[in-house]
CSV table of C-alpha atoms in Angstrom, one decimal:
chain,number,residue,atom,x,y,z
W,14,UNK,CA,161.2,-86.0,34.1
W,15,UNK,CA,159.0,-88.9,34.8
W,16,UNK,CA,155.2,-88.6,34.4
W,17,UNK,CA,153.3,-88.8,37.3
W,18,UNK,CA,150.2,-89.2,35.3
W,19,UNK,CA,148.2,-92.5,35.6
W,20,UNK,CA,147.2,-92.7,32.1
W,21,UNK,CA,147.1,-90.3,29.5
W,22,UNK,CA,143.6,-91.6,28.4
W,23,UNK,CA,140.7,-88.6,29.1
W,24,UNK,CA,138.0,-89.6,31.9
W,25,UNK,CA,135.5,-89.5,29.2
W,26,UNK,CA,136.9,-91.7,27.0
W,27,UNK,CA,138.3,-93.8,30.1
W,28,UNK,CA,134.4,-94.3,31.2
W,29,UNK,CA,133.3,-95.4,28.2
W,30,UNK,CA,132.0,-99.0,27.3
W,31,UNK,CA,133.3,-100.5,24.9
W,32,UNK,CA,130.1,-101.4,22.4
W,33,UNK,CA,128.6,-104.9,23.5
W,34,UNK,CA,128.6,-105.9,19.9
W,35,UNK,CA,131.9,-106.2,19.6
W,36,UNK,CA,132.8,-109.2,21.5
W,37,UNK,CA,130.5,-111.7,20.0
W,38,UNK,CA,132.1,-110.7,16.6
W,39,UNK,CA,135.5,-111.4,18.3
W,40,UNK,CA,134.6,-114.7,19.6
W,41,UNK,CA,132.4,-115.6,16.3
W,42,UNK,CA,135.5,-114.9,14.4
W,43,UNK,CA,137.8,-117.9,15.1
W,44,UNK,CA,134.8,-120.5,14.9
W,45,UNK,CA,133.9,-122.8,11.7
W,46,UNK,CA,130.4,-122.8,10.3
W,47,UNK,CA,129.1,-119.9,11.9
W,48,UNK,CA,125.7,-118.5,10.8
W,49,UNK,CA,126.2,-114.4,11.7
W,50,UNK,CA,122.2,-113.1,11.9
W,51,UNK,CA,124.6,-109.8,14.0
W,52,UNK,CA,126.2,-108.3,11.0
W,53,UNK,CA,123.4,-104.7,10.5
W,54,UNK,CA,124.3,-104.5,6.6
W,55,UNK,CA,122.9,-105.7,3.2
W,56,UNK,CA,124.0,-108.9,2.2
W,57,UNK,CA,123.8,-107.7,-1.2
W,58,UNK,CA,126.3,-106.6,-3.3
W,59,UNK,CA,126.6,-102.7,-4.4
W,60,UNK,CA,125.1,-102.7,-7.7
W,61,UNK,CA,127.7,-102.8,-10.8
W,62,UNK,CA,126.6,-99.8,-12.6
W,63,UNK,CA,127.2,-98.0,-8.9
W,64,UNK,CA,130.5,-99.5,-8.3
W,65,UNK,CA,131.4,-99.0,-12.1
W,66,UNK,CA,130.7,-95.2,-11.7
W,67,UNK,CA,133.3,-94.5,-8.8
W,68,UNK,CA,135.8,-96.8,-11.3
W,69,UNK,CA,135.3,-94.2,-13.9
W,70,UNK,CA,135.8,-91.5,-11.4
W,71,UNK,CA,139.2,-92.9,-10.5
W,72,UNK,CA,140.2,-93.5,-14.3
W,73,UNK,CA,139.1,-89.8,-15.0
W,74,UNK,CA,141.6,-88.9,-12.1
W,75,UNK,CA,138.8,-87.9,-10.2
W,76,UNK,CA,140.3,-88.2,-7.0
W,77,UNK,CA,141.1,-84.5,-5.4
W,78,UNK,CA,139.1,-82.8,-2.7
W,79,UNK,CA,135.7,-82.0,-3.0
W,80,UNK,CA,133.9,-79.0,-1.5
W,81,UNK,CA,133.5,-79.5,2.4
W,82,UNK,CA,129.9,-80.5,2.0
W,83,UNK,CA,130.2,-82.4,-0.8
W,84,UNK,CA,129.6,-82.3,-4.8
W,85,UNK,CA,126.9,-79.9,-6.0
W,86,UNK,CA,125.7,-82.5,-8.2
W,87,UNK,CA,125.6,-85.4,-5.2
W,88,UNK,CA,123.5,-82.8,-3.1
W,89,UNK,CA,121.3,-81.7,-5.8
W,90,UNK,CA,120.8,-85.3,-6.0
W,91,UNK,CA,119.7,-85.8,-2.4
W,92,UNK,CA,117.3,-82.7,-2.7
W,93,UNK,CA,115.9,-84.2,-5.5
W,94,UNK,CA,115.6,-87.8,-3.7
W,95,UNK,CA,114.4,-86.1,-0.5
W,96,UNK,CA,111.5,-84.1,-2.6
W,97,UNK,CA,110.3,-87.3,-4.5
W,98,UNK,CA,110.5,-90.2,-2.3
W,99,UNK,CA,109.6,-88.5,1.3
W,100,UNK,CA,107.8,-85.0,0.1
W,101,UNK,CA,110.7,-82.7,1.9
W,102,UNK,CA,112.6,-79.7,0.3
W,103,UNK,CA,115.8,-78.6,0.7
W,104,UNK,CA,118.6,-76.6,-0.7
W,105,UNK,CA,121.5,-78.2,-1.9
W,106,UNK,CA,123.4,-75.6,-1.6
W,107,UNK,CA,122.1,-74.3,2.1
W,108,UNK,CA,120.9,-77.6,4.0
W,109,UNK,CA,122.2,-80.7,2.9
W,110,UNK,CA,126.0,-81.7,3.4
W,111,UNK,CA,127.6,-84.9,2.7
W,112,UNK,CA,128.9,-87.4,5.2
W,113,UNK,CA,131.1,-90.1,6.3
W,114,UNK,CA,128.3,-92.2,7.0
W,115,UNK,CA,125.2,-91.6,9.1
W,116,UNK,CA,127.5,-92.1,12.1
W,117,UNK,CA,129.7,-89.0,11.6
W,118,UNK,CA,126.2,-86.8,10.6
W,119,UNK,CA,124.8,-87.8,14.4
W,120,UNK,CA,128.6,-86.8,15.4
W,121,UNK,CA,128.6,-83.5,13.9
W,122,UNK,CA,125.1,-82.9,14.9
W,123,UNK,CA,125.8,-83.5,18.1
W,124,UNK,CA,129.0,-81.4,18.2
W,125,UNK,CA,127.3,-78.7,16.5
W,126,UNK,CA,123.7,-78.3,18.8
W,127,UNK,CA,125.0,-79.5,22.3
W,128,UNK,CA,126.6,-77.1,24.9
W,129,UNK,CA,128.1,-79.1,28.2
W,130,UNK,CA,125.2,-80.5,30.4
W,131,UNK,CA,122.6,-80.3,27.9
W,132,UNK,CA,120.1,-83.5,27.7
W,133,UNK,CA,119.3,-85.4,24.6
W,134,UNK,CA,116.2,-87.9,25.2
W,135,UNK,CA,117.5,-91.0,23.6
W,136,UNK,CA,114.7,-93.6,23.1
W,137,UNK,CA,116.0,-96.7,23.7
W,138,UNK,CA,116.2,-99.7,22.7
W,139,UNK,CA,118.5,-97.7,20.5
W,140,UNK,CA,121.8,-98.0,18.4
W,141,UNK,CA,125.1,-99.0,20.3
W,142,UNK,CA,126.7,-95.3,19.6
W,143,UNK,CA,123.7,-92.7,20.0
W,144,UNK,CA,124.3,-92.4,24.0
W,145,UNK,CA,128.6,-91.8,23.7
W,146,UNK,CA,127.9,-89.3,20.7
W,147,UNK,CA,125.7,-87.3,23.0
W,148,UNK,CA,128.6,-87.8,26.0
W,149,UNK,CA,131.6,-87.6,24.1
W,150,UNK,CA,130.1,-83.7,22.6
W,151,UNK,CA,129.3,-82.7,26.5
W,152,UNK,CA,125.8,-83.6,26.4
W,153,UNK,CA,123.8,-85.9,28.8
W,154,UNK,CA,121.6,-88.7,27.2
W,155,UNK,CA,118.3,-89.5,29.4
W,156,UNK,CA,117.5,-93.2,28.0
W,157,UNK,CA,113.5,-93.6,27.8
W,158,UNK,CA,112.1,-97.3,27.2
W,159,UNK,CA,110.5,-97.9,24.6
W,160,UNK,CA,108.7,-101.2,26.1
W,161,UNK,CA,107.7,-104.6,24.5
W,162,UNK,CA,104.2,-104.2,25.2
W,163,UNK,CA,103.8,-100.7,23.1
W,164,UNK,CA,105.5,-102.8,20.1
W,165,UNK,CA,108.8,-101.1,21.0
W,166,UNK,CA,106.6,-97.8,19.9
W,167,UNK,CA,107.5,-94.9,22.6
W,168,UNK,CA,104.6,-93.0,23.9
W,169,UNK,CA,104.5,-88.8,23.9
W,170,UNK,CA,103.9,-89.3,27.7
W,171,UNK,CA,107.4,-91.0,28.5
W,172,UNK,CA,109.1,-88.6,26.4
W,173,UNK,CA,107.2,-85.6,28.3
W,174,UNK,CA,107.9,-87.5,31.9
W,175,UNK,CA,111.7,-86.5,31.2
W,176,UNK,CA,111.8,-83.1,29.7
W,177,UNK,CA,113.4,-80.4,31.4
W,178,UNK,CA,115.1,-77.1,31.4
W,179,UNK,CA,118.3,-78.8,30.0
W,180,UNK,CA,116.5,-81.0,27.3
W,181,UNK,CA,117.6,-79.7,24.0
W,182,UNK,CA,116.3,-82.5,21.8
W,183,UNK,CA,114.8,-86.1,21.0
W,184,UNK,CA,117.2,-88.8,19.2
W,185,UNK,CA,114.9,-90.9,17.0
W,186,UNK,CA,115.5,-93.8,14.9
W,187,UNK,CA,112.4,-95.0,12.8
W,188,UNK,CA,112.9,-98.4,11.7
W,189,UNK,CA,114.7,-98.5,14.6
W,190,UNK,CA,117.8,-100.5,14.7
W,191,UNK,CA,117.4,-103.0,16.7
W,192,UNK,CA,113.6,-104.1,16.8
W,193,UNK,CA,112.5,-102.6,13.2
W,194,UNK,CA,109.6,-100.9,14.9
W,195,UNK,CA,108.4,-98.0,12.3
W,196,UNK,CA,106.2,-94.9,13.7
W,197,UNK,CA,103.5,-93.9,12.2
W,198,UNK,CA,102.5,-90.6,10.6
W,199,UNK,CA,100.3,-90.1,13.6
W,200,UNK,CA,103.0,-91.3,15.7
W,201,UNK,CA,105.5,-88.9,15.0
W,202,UNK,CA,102.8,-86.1,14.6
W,203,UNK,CA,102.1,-86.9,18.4
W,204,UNK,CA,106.5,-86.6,19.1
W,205,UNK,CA,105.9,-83.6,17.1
W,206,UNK,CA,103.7,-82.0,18.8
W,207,UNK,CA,105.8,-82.1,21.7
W,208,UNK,CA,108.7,-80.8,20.3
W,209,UNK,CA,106.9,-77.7,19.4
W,210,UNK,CA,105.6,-77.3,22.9
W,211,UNK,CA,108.8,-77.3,24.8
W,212,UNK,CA,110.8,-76.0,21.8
W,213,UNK,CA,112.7,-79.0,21.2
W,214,UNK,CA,115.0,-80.6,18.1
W,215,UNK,CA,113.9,-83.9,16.4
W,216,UNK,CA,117.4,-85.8,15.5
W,217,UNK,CA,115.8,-88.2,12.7
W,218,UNK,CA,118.1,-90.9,12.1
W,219,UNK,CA,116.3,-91.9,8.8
W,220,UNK,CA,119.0,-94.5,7.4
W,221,UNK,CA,116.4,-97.3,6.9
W,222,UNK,CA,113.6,-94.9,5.3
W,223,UNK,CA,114.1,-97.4,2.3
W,224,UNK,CA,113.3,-100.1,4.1
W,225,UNK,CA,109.5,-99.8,5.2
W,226,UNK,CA,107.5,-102.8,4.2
W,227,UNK,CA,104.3,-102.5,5.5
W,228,UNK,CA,102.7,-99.1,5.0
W,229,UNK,CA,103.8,-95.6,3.1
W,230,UNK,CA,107.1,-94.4,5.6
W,231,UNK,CA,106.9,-91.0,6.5
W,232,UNK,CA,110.0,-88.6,7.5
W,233,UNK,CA,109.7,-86.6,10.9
W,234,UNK,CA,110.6,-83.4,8.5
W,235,UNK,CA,107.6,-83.9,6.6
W,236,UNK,CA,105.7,-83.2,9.3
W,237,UNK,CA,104.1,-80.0,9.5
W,238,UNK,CA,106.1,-76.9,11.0
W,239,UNK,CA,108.9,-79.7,11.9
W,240,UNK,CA,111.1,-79.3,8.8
W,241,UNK,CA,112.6,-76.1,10.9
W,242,UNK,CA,113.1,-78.7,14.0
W,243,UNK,CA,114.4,-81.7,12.6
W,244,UNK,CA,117.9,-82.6,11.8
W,245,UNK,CA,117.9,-85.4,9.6
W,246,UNK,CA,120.2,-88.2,9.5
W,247,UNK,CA,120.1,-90.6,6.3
W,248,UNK,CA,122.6,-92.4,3.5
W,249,UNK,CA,123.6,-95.1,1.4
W,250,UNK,CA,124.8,-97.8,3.4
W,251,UNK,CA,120.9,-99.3,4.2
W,252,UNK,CA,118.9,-99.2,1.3
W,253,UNK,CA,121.6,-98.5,-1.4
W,254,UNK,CA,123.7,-101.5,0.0
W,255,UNK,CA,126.9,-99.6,0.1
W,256,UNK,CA,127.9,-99.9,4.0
W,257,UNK,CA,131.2,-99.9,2.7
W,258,UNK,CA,131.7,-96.4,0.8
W,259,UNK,CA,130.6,-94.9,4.1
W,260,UNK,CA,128.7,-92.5,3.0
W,261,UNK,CA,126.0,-90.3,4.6
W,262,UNK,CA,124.1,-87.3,4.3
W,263,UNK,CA,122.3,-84.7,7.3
W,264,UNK,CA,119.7,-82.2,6.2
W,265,UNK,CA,118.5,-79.2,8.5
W,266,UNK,CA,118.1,-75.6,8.6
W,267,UNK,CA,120.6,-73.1,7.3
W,268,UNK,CA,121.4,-71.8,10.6
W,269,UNK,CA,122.1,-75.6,11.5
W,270,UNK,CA,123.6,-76.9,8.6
W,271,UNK,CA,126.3,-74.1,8.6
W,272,UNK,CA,127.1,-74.3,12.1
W,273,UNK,CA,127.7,-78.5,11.5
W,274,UNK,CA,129.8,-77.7,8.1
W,275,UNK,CA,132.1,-75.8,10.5
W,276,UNK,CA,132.5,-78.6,12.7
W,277,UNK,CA,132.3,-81.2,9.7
W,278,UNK,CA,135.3,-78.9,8.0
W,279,UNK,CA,137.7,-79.5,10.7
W,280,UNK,CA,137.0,-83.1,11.8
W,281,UNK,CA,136.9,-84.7,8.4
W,282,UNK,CA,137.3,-82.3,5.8
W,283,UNK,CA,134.8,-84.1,3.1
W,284,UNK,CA,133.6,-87.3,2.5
W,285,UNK,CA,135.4,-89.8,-0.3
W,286,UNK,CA,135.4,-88.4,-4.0
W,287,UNK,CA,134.9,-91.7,-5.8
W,288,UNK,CA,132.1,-92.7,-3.2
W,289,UNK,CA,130.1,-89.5,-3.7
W,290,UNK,CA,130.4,-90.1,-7.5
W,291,UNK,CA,129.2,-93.6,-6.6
W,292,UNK,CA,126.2,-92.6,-5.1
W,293,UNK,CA,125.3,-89.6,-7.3
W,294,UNK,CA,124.9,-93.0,-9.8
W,295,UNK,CA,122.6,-94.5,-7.4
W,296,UNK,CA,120.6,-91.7,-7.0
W,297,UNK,CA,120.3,-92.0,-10.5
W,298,UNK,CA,119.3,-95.3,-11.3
W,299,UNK,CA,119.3,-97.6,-8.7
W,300,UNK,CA,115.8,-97.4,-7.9
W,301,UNK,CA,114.9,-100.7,-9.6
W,302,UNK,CA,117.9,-102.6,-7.4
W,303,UNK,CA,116.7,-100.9,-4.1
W,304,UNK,CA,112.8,-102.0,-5.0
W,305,UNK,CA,114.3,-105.6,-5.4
W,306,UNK,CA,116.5,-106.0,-2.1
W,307,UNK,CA,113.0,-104.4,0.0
W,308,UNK,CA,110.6,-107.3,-1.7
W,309,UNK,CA,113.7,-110.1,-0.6
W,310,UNK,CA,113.9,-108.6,2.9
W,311,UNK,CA,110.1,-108.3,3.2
W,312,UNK,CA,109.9,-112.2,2.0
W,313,UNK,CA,112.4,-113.2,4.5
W,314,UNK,CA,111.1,-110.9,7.6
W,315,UNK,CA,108.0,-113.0,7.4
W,316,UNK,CA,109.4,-115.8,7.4
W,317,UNK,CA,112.0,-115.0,10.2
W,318,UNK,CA,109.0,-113.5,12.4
W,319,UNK,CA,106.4,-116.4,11.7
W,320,UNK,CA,109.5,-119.4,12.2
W,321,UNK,CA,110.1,-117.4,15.7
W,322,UNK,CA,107.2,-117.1,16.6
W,323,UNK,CA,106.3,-120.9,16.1
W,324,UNK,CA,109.7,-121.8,18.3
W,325,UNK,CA,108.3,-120.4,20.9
W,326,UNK,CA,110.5,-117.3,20.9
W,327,UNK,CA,107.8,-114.3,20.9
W,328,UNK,CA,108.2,-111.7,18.5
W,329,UNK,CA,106.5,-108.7,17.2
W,330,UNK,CA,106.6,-107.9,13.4
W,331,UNK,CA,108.5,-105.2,12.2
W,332,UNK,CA,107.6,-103.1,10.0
W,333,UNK,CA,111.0,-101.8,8.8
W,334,UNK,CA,114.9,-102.5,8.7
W,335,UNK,CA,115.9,-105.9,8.7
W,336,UNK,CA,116.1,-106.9,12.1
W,337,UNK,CA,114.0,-109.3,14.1
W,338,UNK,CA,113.5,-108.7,18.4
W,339,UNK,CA,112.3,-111.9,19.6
W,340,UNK,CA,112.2,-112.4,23.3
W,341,UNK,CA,114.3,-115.0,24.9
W,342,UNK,CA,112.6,-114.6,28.6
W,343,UNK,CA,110.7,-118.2,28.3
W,344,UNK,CA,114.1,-119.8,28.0
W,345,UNK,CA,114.9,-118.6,31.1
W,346,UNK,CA,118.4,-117.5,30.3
W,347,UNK,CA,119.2,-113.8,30.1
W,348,UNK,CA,120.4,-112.2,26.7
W,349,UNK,CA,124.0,-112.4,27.3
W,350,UNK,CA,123.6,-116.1,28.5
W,351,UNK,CA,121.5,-116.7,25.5
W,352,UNK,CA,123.7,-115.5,22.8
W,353,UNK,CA,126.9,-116.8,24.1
W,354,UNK,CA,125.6,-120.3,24.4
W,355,UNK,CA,123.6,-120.3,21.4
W,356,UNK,CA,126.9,-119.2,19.3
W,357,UNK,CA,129.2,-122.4,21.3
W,358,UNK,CA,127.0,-124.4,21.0
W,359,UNK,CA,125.0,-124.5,17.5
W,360,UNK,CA,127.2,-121.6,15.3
W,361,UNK,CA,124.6,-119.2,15.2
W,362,UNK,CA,125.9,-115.7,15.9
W,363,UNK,CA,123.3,-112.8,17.1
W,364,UNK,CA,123.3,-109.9,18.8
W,365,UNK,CA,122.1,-109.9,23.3
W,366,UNK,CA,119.2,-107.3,23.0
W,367,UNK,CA,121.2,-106.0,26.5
W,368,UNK,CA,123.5,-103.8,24.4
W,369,UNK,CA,120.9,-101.6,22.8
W,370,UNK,CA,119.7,-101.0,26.4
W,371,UNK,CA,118.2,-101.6,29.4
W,372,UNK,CA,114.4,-102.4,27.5
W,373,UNK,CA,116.1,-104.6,25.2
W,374,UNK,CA,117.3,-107.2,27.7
W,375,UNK,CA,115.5,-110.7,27.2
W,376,UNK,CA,115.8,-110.0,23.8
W,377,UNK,CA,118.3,-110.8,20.9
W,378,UNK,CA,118.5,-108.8,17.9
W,379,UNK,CA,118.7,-111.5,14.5
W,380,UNK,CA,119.4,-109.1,11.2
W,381,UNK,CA,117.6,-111.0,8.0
W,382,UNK,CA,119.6,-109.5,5.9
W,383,UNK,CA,121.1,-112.9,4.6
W,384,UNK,CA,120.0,-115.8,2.7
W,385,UNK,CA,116.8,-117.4,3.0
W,386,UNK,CA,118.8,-120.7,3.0
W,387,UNK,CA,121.3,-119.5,5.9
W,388,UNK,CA,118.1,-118.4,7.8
W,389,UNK,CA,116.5,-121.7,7.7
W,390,UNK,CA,119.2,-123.0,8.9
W,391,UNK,CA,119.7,-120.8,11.3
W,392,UNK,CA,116.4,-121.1,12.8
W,393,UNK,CA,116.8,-125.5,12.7
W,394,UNK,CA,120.0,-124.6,14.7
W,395,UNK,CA,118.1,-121.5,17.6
W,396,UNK,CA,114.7,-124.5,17.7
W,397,UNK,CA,117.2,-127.6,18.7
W,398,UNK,CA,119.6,-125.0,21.1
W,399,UNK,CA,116.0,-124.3,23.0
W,400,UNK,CA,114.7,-127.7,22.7
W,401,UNK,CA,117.5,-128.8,24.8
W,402,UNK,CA,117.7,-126.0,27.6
C-alpha cells in the first residue's frame, strides 16, 4: 500500500538548521589558494610517541571492546590529570567515563539530565551544536547574550533574568568557542553562586582548559560546593592535538555519571581501543608538547589581535582557545556578507560570527591555529578586501 506519509524525516530533526559552518567549508572547498582561519582544530600534528602508542596497541592485537566507560588505566589517568592540573578529584571508577569526543559527552549529558520541556540557559555566543543537543534530548535552550561590551563575559544578572521553574541548568564554555573569552575565578564563583540558589547544574564544557594564556584557568568544579553541581565536559582533541581520535571524557557525580553510562552504553557502546591507549600516552608524557603548542598559539594570538586591531577591525583579546572575534560592523557589511565576499574575493576562509548566535552577528570568528606565515598573509589579504569596500 502506498504511503501517505509526507516524509519519513521526524519534525524535530525536520526543524533543524543545518550548522552555518558548513557551507563556507563547502564553497571553500573547490577554490585554489585558500587561507582557512574556520577550521577549530590544532594545526599540529599528534605527537609521535602518542600516535606510536595506539600503533603498538594494534600490533599487540589490542583492538577488542573496552569496558563501557573506558580503560581503568585511561580513567585513572584523567583522575590523576584532573587532580594535578585543575585541583578536582574524582573516581575513576565512579565519575569519569570516556567519550567519543566532547560532543557525544554534552549528548549524553543531555540525554541523561533533561526530561521534555525542561530549559538549559545556553550562553551564547556559543558552539554551533549546544542548542540542537538540548532540543534533540527534549529540552528547551533559552539563548542569553553574552554582549561585546562585557568582553563577551555573561553577567549573573542575565543568567538570573531567565531562570524559571523549568530551568534545569547553565551550558558554559570557558574559553569559549568562538570569542576565546575565559572567566575568571571570581567569575564563575558569581555563576556559582547562582546555581546553588536556584538549585541548578553547571554543564562545564572545559575542552580548551589547556589553552589559557593569560592568567591561572580555573574549572567550574573547583569551585567550592560545585563539584556536586557541575558536569564536566573535556578531552583530547584541543590541547592534546588529537581532533581526530575523537576522544572525550565527562566527570560528575555518581548518581550522574551512572545514569549517562546507561545512556552512553546503548548509543555508542565505548569509545575507540587504540585511541584510549593513545591518550593514556599523552597523559603520560605529553606535557612538554602541550606547553609548546600554548606558547605558539599565545605568540600568534597577539599578533592576530594587535594586526586586527590596527586594520581597523575591533577586537577584544582573548584569553583562551585559539580564536579571534573581531567586529566587522565598521565595514558596514553584515557577517554573512562579509565572509562570503571576503573568501571570493581574496581566499581567506572564516567563520560569520551569525552562526554562533544572535550576539555574535557583526562579527567573524578567525581560529589562529595555523602558521604564523599563513596568518600574515591572511591578514595582507582581510586589510586590502576592507581597503576596497
Amino acid at each position: 500500500m502506498k504511503s501517505t506519509k509526507s516524509t519519513y524525516v521526524s519534525k524535530l530533526v525536520n526543524d533543524l538548521k543545518p550548522s552555518g559552518i558548513r557551507r563556507f567549508f563547502d564553497l571553500a572547498a573547490g577554490m585554489e589558494g585558500v587561507i582557512s582561519l574556520g577550521v577549530g582544530e590544532p594545526d599540529f600534528v599528534t605527537p609521535w610517541h602518542v600516535r606510536e602508542s595506539a600503533i603498538s596497541s594494534l600490533e599487540q592485537g589490542y583492538t577488542s571492546y573496552t569496558p563501557n566507560a573506558g580503560l581503568l588505566e585511561l580513567r585513572e589517568e584523567i583522575a590523576y590529570y584532573m587532580k594535578s592540573q585543575f585541583d578536582v578529584e574524582y573516581s575513576p571508577k565512579e565519575e569519569i567515563i570516556v567519550t567519543v569526543g566532547a560532543s557525544s559527552a554534552i549528548d549524553i549529558a543531555m540525554r541523561t539530565i533533561l526530561d521534555p520541556g525542561d530549559e538549559v540557559i545556553v550562553v551564547e555566543p556559543c558552539f554551533v551544536a549546544y542548542v540542537p543537543m538540548v532540543e534533540l534530548a527534549g529540552g528547551v535552550a533559552v539563548q542569553v547574550q553574552a554582549l561585546k561590551e562585557n568582553d563577551f563575559k555573561i553577567l549573573p544578572d542575565q543568567l538570573e533574568a531567565v531562570i524559571s521553574e523549568k530551568t534545569k541548568a547553565i551550558m558554559l564554555c570557558s574559553p569559549n568557542n568562538p570569542t576565546g573569552t575565559m572567566l575568571s575565578k571570581h567569575e564563575l564563583e558569581d555563576i556559582a553562586h547562582l546555581a546553588k540558589k536556584y538549585d541548578l547544574l553547571i554543564v562545564a564544557d572545559e575542552i580548551y582548559a589547556e589553552l589559557a594564556y593569560d592568567e591561572e584557568y580555573t574549572s567550574m568544579a573547583a569551585i567550592e560546593g560545585m563539584k556536586e553541581r557541575t558536569i564536566l565536559v573535556s578531552g583530547f582533541s584541543k590541547g592534546f592535538a588529537m581532533t581526530g581520535w575523537r576522544l572525550g571524557f565527562v566527570c560528575s557525580t555518581p548518581e550522574i555519571s551512572n545514569a549517562m553510562l546507561k545512556v552512553h552504553q546503548y548509543a555508542l557502546m565505548c569509545a575507540s581501543t587504540m585511541a584510549q591507549y593513545a591518550a593514556i600516552e599523552a597523559l603520560k608524557n605529553g606535557r612538554p608538547e602541550v606547553d609548546e603548542m600554548v606558547k605558539s598559539y599565545r605568540r600568534r594570538r597577539n599578533y592576530i589581535v594587535q594586526s586586527f586591531n590596527e586594520i581597523g577591525l575591533e577586537c577584544h583579546n582573548p584569553g583562551g582557545a585559539f580564536y579571534a572575534f573581531p567586529s566587522i560592523k565598521s565595514t558596514g557589511l553584515n557577517s554573512q556578507e562579509f565572509a562570503e565576499q571576503l573568501l571570493l574575493k581574496e581566499g581567506v576562509a572564516v567563520v560569520p560570527g551569525d552562526v554562533f548566535g544572535e550576539s555574535g552577528e557583526g562579527h567573524i570568528r578567525c581560529s589562529y591555529a595555523t602558521s604564523l606565515e599563513q596568518l600574515q598573509e591572511a591578514v595582507k589579504r582581510i586589510k586590502r578586501f576592507i581597503d576596497s569596500l
